[in-house]
Amino acid sequence: MPDLVLVVGARRAALEAAQRLGLEAALLADVGTPRRFERHPGGFAEVSFEAEPAVLEAAARRLLGERRPRAVAPVTERAVIPAAVLAAALGLPGLAPEDARVLRDKVAMKERLRAAGIPCARARPVESGKEGVALAEEIGYPVVVKARSSSGSRGTVIARHPQEVSRAVAAIKRTAGSGGAALERFVAGRELSVEAFSADGRVRWMQLTEYLRPGWSNLLPARLEEGLAGEARKLVRKALAACSLRWGMTHTELFLSEDGLRIGEINARPPGGGLMELIERLYGFDSWGEALRHQMATVPRKKLPDSARGAAGNVFLHPGAGVVEKVEGWEEVLRLPGVVEARLRLKPGDRMSPRLGTGQTRGWVTVTGDDAEKVATTLAEVESRLRVTLR
């Protein structure tokens, strides 16, 4: 019988990776998961990821039956707490439930980091637009208003005046599962992330991503001089230890400002934004497979490559709200040097909703090359060549 992994959260790439590794995967999904996942051959069950621990455990045990998994793997942000609850119940490696709850609450996470002496912008909870405006005036505009437990920048607003603060807080409070609103000082500077694999408390591999345009375009590896890159790795190691992140894959966002490096937030699951695919292209290993391996109690023996094979980046495509009237320049985009993958699902007459988070896209372009500067230039060219007219 093949080893079994309990995948918590629906991401097709994780299920495909389990198959490549010769693992059986049982899928525990959140309510509202697309129906196509119900046909997953390793077994499928649906439960609210906001349910009480006893309800989560009962759903998992019904799904597993007599089978005993070797790992519980959270692959979405909302899966982090349920996966921690189930790993503890099954005696498997993972976050303790109390640590998972801290990581899912941006206010509590920042307090944990600050208590450990790790630089980060303090996030403070706000219960109303009026309270948010008062806090913004205290710390100074611009401020960042975000949902305490969201992912993919959904609901995040950089507010520059009181009306924007009030609207952002009201919108977050109307959103189910947001955890309420939080407000923090805006940190000007470059945005980065560090992707890492850990096993038994040891960070085994790290790489740095540069956000060329946060939420839209990414570049790997980040263009940082080695001393600064080393500081970023050291800071992230300290942050992971402070949050008791001992197993699996993490995605930590950072800011590089005139005051130095600061942690933005830590995500205890594989990243979105196409970063897993870029990692695989650049480093030549199965990124999703390693994410699963590093959730297992047996520490992986294989050393992963530290050096990237050139550079790679992507840009996501979405024209904004309106009705598409005309799409121009796509053929020009396809002829740009280094374009290795390109998808566009846009045609005249399409009615577009606003883009609320990084998961909403109508296409993407992936670029590779020997030089990070050239890849960044090509990605900027993609955005300038593709012209979408809306009405």
Short mmCIF file of C-alpha atoms in Angstrom, two decimals:
data_model
loop_
_atom_site.label_atom_id
_atom_site.label_comp_id
_atom_site.label_asym_id
_atom_site.label_seq_id
_atom_site.Cartn_x
_atom_site.Cartn_y
_atom_site.Cartn_z
CA MET A 1 0.00 0.00 0.00
CA PRO A 2 1.35 3.47 -0.82
CA ASP A 3 1.91 5.97 1.97
CA LEU A 4 -1.00 8.34 2.56
CA VAL A 5 -0.98 12.14 2.96
CA LEU A 6 -4.00 14.12 4.13
CA VAL A 7 -4.11 17.26 1.96
CA VAL A 8 -6.08 20.06 3.61
CA GLY A 9 -7.33 22.62 1.11
CA ALA A 10 -7.94 22.19 -2.60
CA ARG A 11 -4.97 22.88 -4.85
CA ARG A 12 -4.67 20.61 -7.85
CA ALA A 13 -0.87 20.93 -7.99
CA ALA A 14 -0.54 19.38 -4.52
CA LEU A 15 -2.64 16.37 -5.51
CA GLU A 16 -0.65 15.91 -8.71
CA ALA A 17 2.60 16.07 -6.73
CA ALA A 18 1.39 13.31 -4.40
CA GLN A 19 0.71 11.14 -7.43
CA ARG A 20 4.20 11.80 -8.83
CA LEU A 21 5.71 10.75 -5.49
CA GLY A 22 3.72 7.53 -5.44
CA LEU A 23 1.65 8.74 -2.48
CA GLU A 24 -2.04 8.31 -1.94
CA ALA A 25 -3.72 11.64 -1.12
CA ALA A 26 -6.99 12.11 0.74
CA LEU A 27 -8.48 15.58 0.24
CA LEU A 28 -10.25 17.48 3.02
CA ALA A 29 -11.71 20.62 1.46
CA ASP A 30 -13.43 23.76 2.68
CA VAL A 31 -17.10 24.36 1.96
CA GLY A 32 -17.62 25.85 -1.48
CA THR A 33 -14.75 23.94 -3.10
CA PRO A 34 -15.30 23.46 -6.87
CA ARG A 35 -17.21 20.27 -7.65
CA ARG A 36 -14.44 18.87 -9.86
CA PHE A 37 -12.43 18.00 -6.73
CA GLU A 38 -15.15 15.61 -5.54
CA ARG A 39 -13.91 13.07 -8.10
CA HIS A 40 -10.45 12.87 -6.49
CA PRO A 41 -9.61 9.13 -6.36
CA GLY A 42 -7.92 9.20 -2.94
CA GLY A 43 -11.12 10.32 -1.26
CA PHE A 44 -12.84 13.68 -0.80
CA ALA A 45 -14.69 15.27 2.12
CA GLU A 46 -15.94 18.78 2.68
CA VAL A 47 -16.20 20.60 6.00
CA SER A 48 -16.20 24.24 7.06
CA PHE A 49 -12.65 25.21 7.90
CA GLU A 50 -14.12 27.45 10.60
CA ALA A 51 -15.74 24.48 12.38
CA GLU A 52 -14.87 23.47 15.93
CA PRO A 53 -11.92 21.06 16.34
CA ALA A 54 -14.20 18.11 17.15
CA VAL A 55 -16.14 18.63 13.91
CA LEU A 56 -12.93 18.87 11.87
CA GLU A 57 -11.54 15.72 13.45
CA ALA A 58 -14.77 13.78 12.88
CA ALA A 59 -14.81 14.78 9.19
CA ALA A 60 -11.17 13.74 8.76
CA ARG A 61 -11.65 10.39 10.47
CA ARG A 62 -14.68 9.61 8.30
CA LEU A 63 -12.58 10.42 5.23
CA LEU A 64 -9.60 8.35 6.36
CA GLY A 65 -11.46 5.34 7.72
CA GLU A 66 -8.86 2.76 8.75
CA ARG A 67 -6.10 4.48 6.78
CA ARG A 68 -3.28 6.16 8.71
CA PRO A 69 -1.66 9.20 7.02
CA ARG A 70 2.03 9.99 7.25
CA ALA A 71 1.46 13.72 6.97
CA VAL A 72 -1.14 16.46 7.14
CA ALA A 73 -0.37 19.11 4.52
CA PRO A 74 -2.04 22.56 4.54
CA VAL A 75 -1.98 23.99 1.02
CA THR A 76 -4.22 27.07 1.36
CA GLU A 77 -4.28 29.88 3.90
CA ARG A 78 -7.66 28.87 5.34
CA ALA A 79 -6.32 25.32 5.76
CA VAL A 80 -3.60 26.31 8.26
CA ILE A 81 -5.70 26.03 11.44
CA PRO A 82 -7.63 22.87 10.42
CA ALA A 83 -4.38 21.16 9.41
CA ALA A 84 -2.79 22.03 12.76
CA VAL A 85 -5.81 20.68 14.64
CA LEU A 86 -5.73 17.43 12.65
CA ALA A 87 -1.95 16.95 12.87
CA ALA A 88 -2.20 17.26 16.66
CA ALA A 89 -5.15 14.84 16.81
CA LEU A 90 -3.34 12.29 14.65
CA GLY A 91 0.06 12.68 16.34
CA LEU A 92 1.76 13.93 13.16
CA PRO A 93 4.27 16.76 12.53
CA GLY A 94 2.87 20.25 12.15
CA LEU A 95 2.08 23.51 13.86
CA ALA A 96 0.49 23.42 17.28
CA PRO A 97 -3.11 24.67 16.97
CA GLU A 98 -2.40 27.67 19.20
CA ASP A 99 0.53 28.71 16.99
CA ALA A 100 -1.60 28.27 13.87
CA ARG A 101 -4.22 30.61 15.33
CA VAL A 102 -1.53 33.22 15.96
CA LEU A 103 -0.30 32.98 12.37
CA ARG A 104 -3.82 33.34 10.94
CA ASP A 105 -4.38 36.59 12.88
CA LYS A 106 -2.20 39.40 11.55
CA VAL A 107 -2.48 41.34 14.81
CA ALA A 108 -1.43 38.39 16.99
CA MET A 109 1.31 37.42 14.53
CA LYS A 110 2.88 40.87 14.64
CA GLU A 111 2.73 40.89 18.44
CA ARG A 112 4.50 37.52 18.52
CA LEU A 113 7.23 38.82 16.21
CA ARG A 114 7.66 42.10 18.11
CA ALA A 115 7.94 40.20 21.40
CA ALA A 116 10.81 38.22 19.86
CA GLY A 117 12.59 41.43 18.84
CA ILE A 118 11.86 40.96 15.15
CA PRO A 119 11.25 44.21 13.23
CA CYS A 120 7.77 44.50 11.71
CA ALA A 121 5.05 47.10 11.35
CA ARG A 122 2.66 46.84 14.30
CA ALA A 123 -0.86 45.82 13.28
CA ARG A 124 -3.71 47.09 15.45
CA PRO A 125 -7.33 45.91 15.40
CA VAL A 126 -10.08 48.37 14.51
CA GLU A 127 -13.78 47.77 15.13
CA SER A 128 -15.25 50.65 13.14
CA GLY A 129 -14.46 53.20 10.47
CA LYS A 130 -14.42 55.93 13.12
CA GLU A 131 -11.88 54.00 15.20
CA GLY A 132 -9.80 53.35 12.07
CA VAL A 133 -9.74 57.04 11.14
CA ALA A 134 -8.66 58.01 14.66
CA LEU A 135 -5.83 55.48 14.58
CA ALA A 136 -4.75 56.57 11.08
CA GLU A 137 -4.54 60.18 12.24
CA GLU A 138 -2.49 59.06 15.23
CA ILE A 139 0.15 57.17 13.21
CA GLY A 140 -0.04 59.28 10.03
CA TYR A 141 -1.16 58.63 6.47
CA PRO A 142 -0.82 56.58 4.35
CA VAL A 143 -1.90 53.51 6.30
CA VAL A 144 -2.60 49.91 5.31
CA VAL A 145 -6.06 48.53 6.10
CA LYS A 146 -6.33 44.74 5.80
CA ALA A 147 -8.40 41.80 6.94
CA ARG A 148 -6.90 40.10 9.98
CA SER A 149 -7.13 36.62 8.45
CA SER A 150 -7.19 37.08 4.67
CA SER A 151 -4.71 35.90 2.03
CA GLY A 152 -3.68 36.98 -1.44
CA SER A 153 -3.96 40.67 -0.45
CA ARG A 154 -7.75 40.31 -0.62
CA GLY A 155 -9.35 43.38 0.93
CA THR A 156 -6.01 45.14 1.51
CA VAL A 157 -6.13 48.90 0.87
CA ILE A 158 -3.46 51.59 1.11
CA ALA A 159 -5.56 54.44 2.48
CA ARG A 160 -4.47 58.06 2.08
CA HIS A 161 -7.46 59.88 3.56
CA PRO A 162 -10.24 59.23 6.12
CA GLN A 163 -12.89 58.24 3.57
CA GLU A 164 -10.68 55.45 2.23
CA VAL A 165 -10.10 54.13 5.75
CA SER A 166 -13.82 54.12 6.54
CA ARG A 167 -14.73 52.37 3.28
CA ALA A 168 -12.00 49.74 3.68
CA VAL A 169 -12.97 48.90 7.27
CA ALA A 170 -16.65 48.64 6.32
CA ALA A 171 -15.88 46.36 3.36
CA ILE A 172 -13.75 44.03 5.50
CA LYS A 173 -16.40 43.80 8.22
CA ARG A 174 -18.95 42.73 5.58
CA THR A 175 -16.69 39.90 4.38
CA ALA A 176 -17.26 36.48 5.94
CA GLY A 177 -14.14 34.89 7.43
CA SER A 178 -12.13 38.12 7.40
CA GLY A 179 -11.51 38.04 11.15
CA GLY A 180 -12.22 41.77 11.31
CA ALA A 181 -10.05 44.69 10.24
CA ALA A 182 -6.50 45.64 11.17
CA LEU A 183 -4.59 48.82 10.46
CA GLU A 184 -0.86 49.41 10.31
CA ARG A 185 1.61 52.06 9.24
CA PHE A 186 2.50 51.97 5.56
CA VAL A 187 6.12 50.92 5.01
CA ALA A 188 7.61 52.43 1.86
CA GLY A 189 10.22 50.34 0.10
CA ARG A 190 10.81 47.21 -1.93
CA GLU A 191 8.65 44.17 -1.27
CA LEU A 192 10.21 40.71 -1.14
CA SER A 193 9.38 37.22 0.00
CA VAL A 194 11.38 34.26 1.23
CA GLU A 195 10.21 30.74 0.43
CA ALA A 196 11.59 28.05 2.74
CA PHE A 197 11.38 24.33 3.44
CA SER A 198 11.85 23.17 7.04
CA ALA A 199 12.00 19.75 8.67
CA ASP A 200 12.27 19.00 12.40
CA GLY A 201 13.01 22.64 13.19
CA ARG A 202 15.83 23.07 10.66
CA VAL A 203 15.47 25.29 7.63
CA ARG A 204 16.81 23.15 4.78
CA TRP A 205 16.34 25.48 1.81
CA MET A 206 15.51 29.14 1.15
CA GLN A 207 15.15 31.44 -1.84
CA LEU A 208 14.23 35.12 -2.28
CA THR A 209 11.53 36.56 -4.54
CA GLU A 210 11.27 40.21 -5.59
CA TYR A 211 7.81 41.69 -6.10
CA LEU A 212 8.25 43.87 -9.18
CA ARG A 213 4.65 45.04 -8.82
CA PRO A 214 3.10 43.59 -5.68
CA GLY A 215 0.17 41.34 -6.48
CA TRP A 216 0.91 41.47 -10.21
CA SER A 217 4.51 40.63 -11.12
CA ASN A 218 7.31 38.59 -9.49
CA LEU A 219 11.01 37.99 -10.16
CA LEU A 220 13.21 35.13 -8.96
CA PRO A 221 15.79 35.33 -7.55
CA ALA A 222 15.48 38.79 -6.00
CA ARG A 223 18.06 41.36 -7.08
CA LEU A 224 19.83 41.83 -3.73
CA GLU A 225 23.51 42.06 -2.99
CA GLU A 226 24.64 38.96 -1.12
CA GLY A 227 25.13 40.66 2.25
CA LEU A 228 21.56 41.93 2.25
CA ALA A 229 20.23 38.60 1.02
CA GLY A 230 22.03 36.93 3.91
CA GLU A 231 20.41 39.35 6.36
CA ALA A 232 16.99 38.51 4.91
CA ARG A 233 17.60 34.78 5.34
CA LYS A 234 18.80 35.29 8.92
CA LEU A 235 15.76 37.42 9.78
CA VAL A 236 13.36 34.85 8.34
CA ARG A 237 15.02 32.00 10.23
CA LYS A 238 14.53 33.95 13.44
CA ALA A 239 10.89 34.69 12.56
CA LEU A 240 10.13 31.04 11.75
CA ALA A 241 11.61 29.97 15.08
CA ALA A 242 9.59 32.62 16.95
CA CYS A 243 6.40 31.26 15.40
CA SER A 244 7.32 27.60 16.06
CA LEU A 245 7.34 26.74 12.35
CA ARG A 246 9.28 23.47 12.34
CA TRP A 247 7.85 21.54 9.38
CA GLY A 248 6.74 22.14 5.82
CA MET A 249 6.88 25.06 3.44
CA THR A 250 6.57 28.71 4.43
CA HIS A 251 6.17 31.95 2.50
CA THR A 252 7.37 35.02 4.41
CA GLU A 253 6.84 38.54 3.07
CA LEU A 254 9.36 41.29 3.84
CA PHE A 255 9.87 44.99 3.22
CA LEU A 256 13.21 46.61 2.50
CA SER A 257 12.88 50.25 3.56
CA GLU A 258 15.32 52.98 4.50
CA ASP A 259 15.11 51.56 8.06
CA GLY A 260 16.24 48.13 6.88
CA LEU A 261 14.43 44.82 6.56
CA ARG A 262 11.07 44.24 8.21
CA ILE A 263 8.79 41.22 8.26
CA GLY A 264 5.43 41.81 6.58
CA GLU A 265 3.73 38.52 7.42
CA ILE A 266 4.37 34.78 7.57
CA ASN A 267 2.29 32.21 5.73
CA ALA A 268 2.50 28.59 6.89
CA ARG A 269 1.75 27.05 3.49
CA PRO A 270 3.08 27.06 -0.09
CA PRO A 271 2.84 30.42 -1.88
CA GLY A 272 0.48 31.43 -4.64
CA GLY A 273 1.30 33.89 -7.38
CA GLY A 274 2.81 31.19 -9.60
CA LEU A 275 5.91 31.08 -7.39
CA MET A 276 5.89 27.29 -7.08
CA GLU A 277 6.12 26.96 -10.85
CA LEU A 278 8.91 29.55 -11.05
CA ILE A 279 10.87 27.75 -8.32
CA GLU A 280 10.61 24.51 -10.26
CA ARG A 281 11.84 26.17 -13.46
CA LEU A 282 14.79 27.85 -11.78
CA TYR A 283 16.03 25.23 -9.34
CA GLY A 284 15.12 22.04 -11.19
CA PHE A 285 13.23 20.17 -8.47
CA ASP A 286 9.59 19.31 -7.80
CA SER A 287 8.56 22.22 -5.55
CA TRP A 288 5.15 20.78 -4.68
CA GLY A 289 6.68 17.38 -4.04
CA GLU A 290 9.15 18.91 -1.60
CA ALA A 291 6.33 20.79 0.15
CA LEU A 292 4.69 17.42 0.85
CA ARG A 293 7.96 15.66 1.78
CA HIS A 294 8.77 18.33 4.34
CA GLN A 295 5.49 17.70 6.18
CA MET A 296 6.47 14.09 6.87
CA ALA A 297 8.14 12.95 10.07
CA THR A 298 11.10 11.51 8.14
CA VAL A 299 13.57 14.31 7.42
CA PRO A 300 14.31 14.41 3.65
CA ARG A 301 17.89 13.40 2.89
CA LYS A 302 18.17 14.89 -0.56
CA LYS A 303 20.01 18.24 -0.61
CA LEU A 304 18.16 20.79 -2.70
CA PRO A 305 20.11 23.06 -5.08
CA ASP A 306 20.92 26.50 -3.67
CA SER A 307 21.80 28.18 -6.96
CA ALA A 308 19.20 29.32 -9.47
CA ARG A 309 19.69 28.49 -13.14
CA GLY A 310 19.32 32.05 -14.41
CA ALA A 311 16.23 34.11 -13.62
CA ALA A 312 12.48 33.80 -14.09
CA GLY A 313 9.44 35.94 -13.50
CA ASN A 314 5.77 36.29 -14.23
CA VAL A 315 3.08 38.90 -14.64
CA PHE A 316 -0.65 38.37 -14.11
CA LEU A 317 -3.21 39.92 -16.41
CA HIS A 318 -6.49 41.57 -15.44
CA PRO A 319 -7.88 44.74 -17.06
CA GLY A 320 -9.98 45.94 -14.13
CA ALA A 321 -13.73 46.46 -13.93
CA GLY A 322 -15.76 47.12 -17.07
CA VAL A 323 -16.75 45.57 -20.37
CA VAL A 324 -13.91 44.58 -22.71
CA GLU A 325 -14.15 46.52 -25.97
CA LYS A 326 -10.80 45.74 -27.57
CA VAL A 327 -7.70 43.59 -26.89
CA GLU A 328 -4.50 44.62 -28.69
CA GLY A 329 -0.82 43.69 -28.57
CA TRP A 330 -1.07 40.03 -27.59
CA GLU A 331 0.86 38.86 -30.65
CA GLU A 332 3.58 41.37 -29.78
CA VAL A 333 3.75 39.91 -26.27
CA LEU A 334 4.19 36.39 -27.62
CA ARG A 335 7.21 37.51 -29.67
CA LEU A 336 9.08 39.08 -26.74
CA PRO A 337 12.42 37.40 -25.86
CA GLY A 338 12.27 34.86 -23.06
CA VAL A 339 8.50 34.33 -23.05
CA VAL A 340 8.06 30.61 -22.28
CA GLU A 341 4.41 30.49 -21.26
CA ALA A 342 1.51 32.81 -21.97
CA ARG A 343 -2.24 32.52 -21.40
CA LEU A 344 -4.97 35.09 -21.98
CA ARG A 345 -8.69 34.58 -21.46
CA LEU A 346 -10.05 37.92 -22.65
CA LYS A 347 -12.24 38.83 -25.60
CA PRO A 348 -14.47 41.73 -26.61
CA GLY A 349 -17.75 41.64 -24.73
CA ASP A 350 -16.35 40.06 -21.54
CA ARG A 351 -17.79 41.76 -18.46
CA MET A 352 -15.08 42.16 -15.83
CA SER A 353 -15.43 42.53 -12.07
CA PRO A 354 -12.82 44.41 -10.00
CA ARG A 355 -9.71 42.46 -9.08
CA LEU A 356 -9.94 41.99 -5.32
CA GLY A 357 -7.00 39.64 -4.75
CA THR A 358 -4.05 37.94 -6.39
CA GLY A 359 -6.09 34.82 -7.12
CA GLN A 360 -8.21 36.69 -9.66
CA THR A 361 -6.60 36.69 -13.08
CA ARG A 362 -7.52 36.42 -16.75
CA GLY A 363 -4.09 35.25 -17.81
CA TRP A 364 -0.38 35.35 -17.19
CA VAL A 365 2.99 35.47 -18.91
CA THR A 366 6.11 33.66 -17.71
CA VAL A 367 9.56 34.88 -18.77
CA THR A 368 12.95 33.21 -18.27
CA GLY A 369 16.50 34.27 -19.06
CA ASP A 370 20.12 34.29 -17.95
CA ASP A 371 19.91 37.76 -16.44
CA ALA A 372 17.42 39.10 -13.88
CA GLU A 373 17.55 42.64 -15.28
CA LYS A 374 16.58 41.44 -18.75
CA VAL A 375 13.74 39.32 -17.36
CA ALA A 376 12.44 42.32 -15.40
CA THR A 377 12.62 44.49 -18.52
CA THR A 378 10.67 41.94 -20.56
CA LEU A 379 7.97 41.67 -17.90
CA ALA A 380 7.55 45.44 -17.98
CA GLU A 381 7.31 45.22 -21.78
CA VAL A 382 4.50 42.68 -21.47
CA GLU A 383 2.45 45.14 -19.44
CA SER A 384 3.08 47.99 -21.87
CA ARG A 385 2.46 45.97 -25.07
CA LEU A 386 -0.86 44.42 -24.00
CA ARG A 387 -3.57 47.04 -24.36
CA VAL A 388 -7.14 46.37 -23.22
CA THR A 389 -9.84 48.96 -23.87
CA LEU A 390 -12.83 48.90 -21.50
CA ARG A 391 -16.14 50.67 -21.59
#
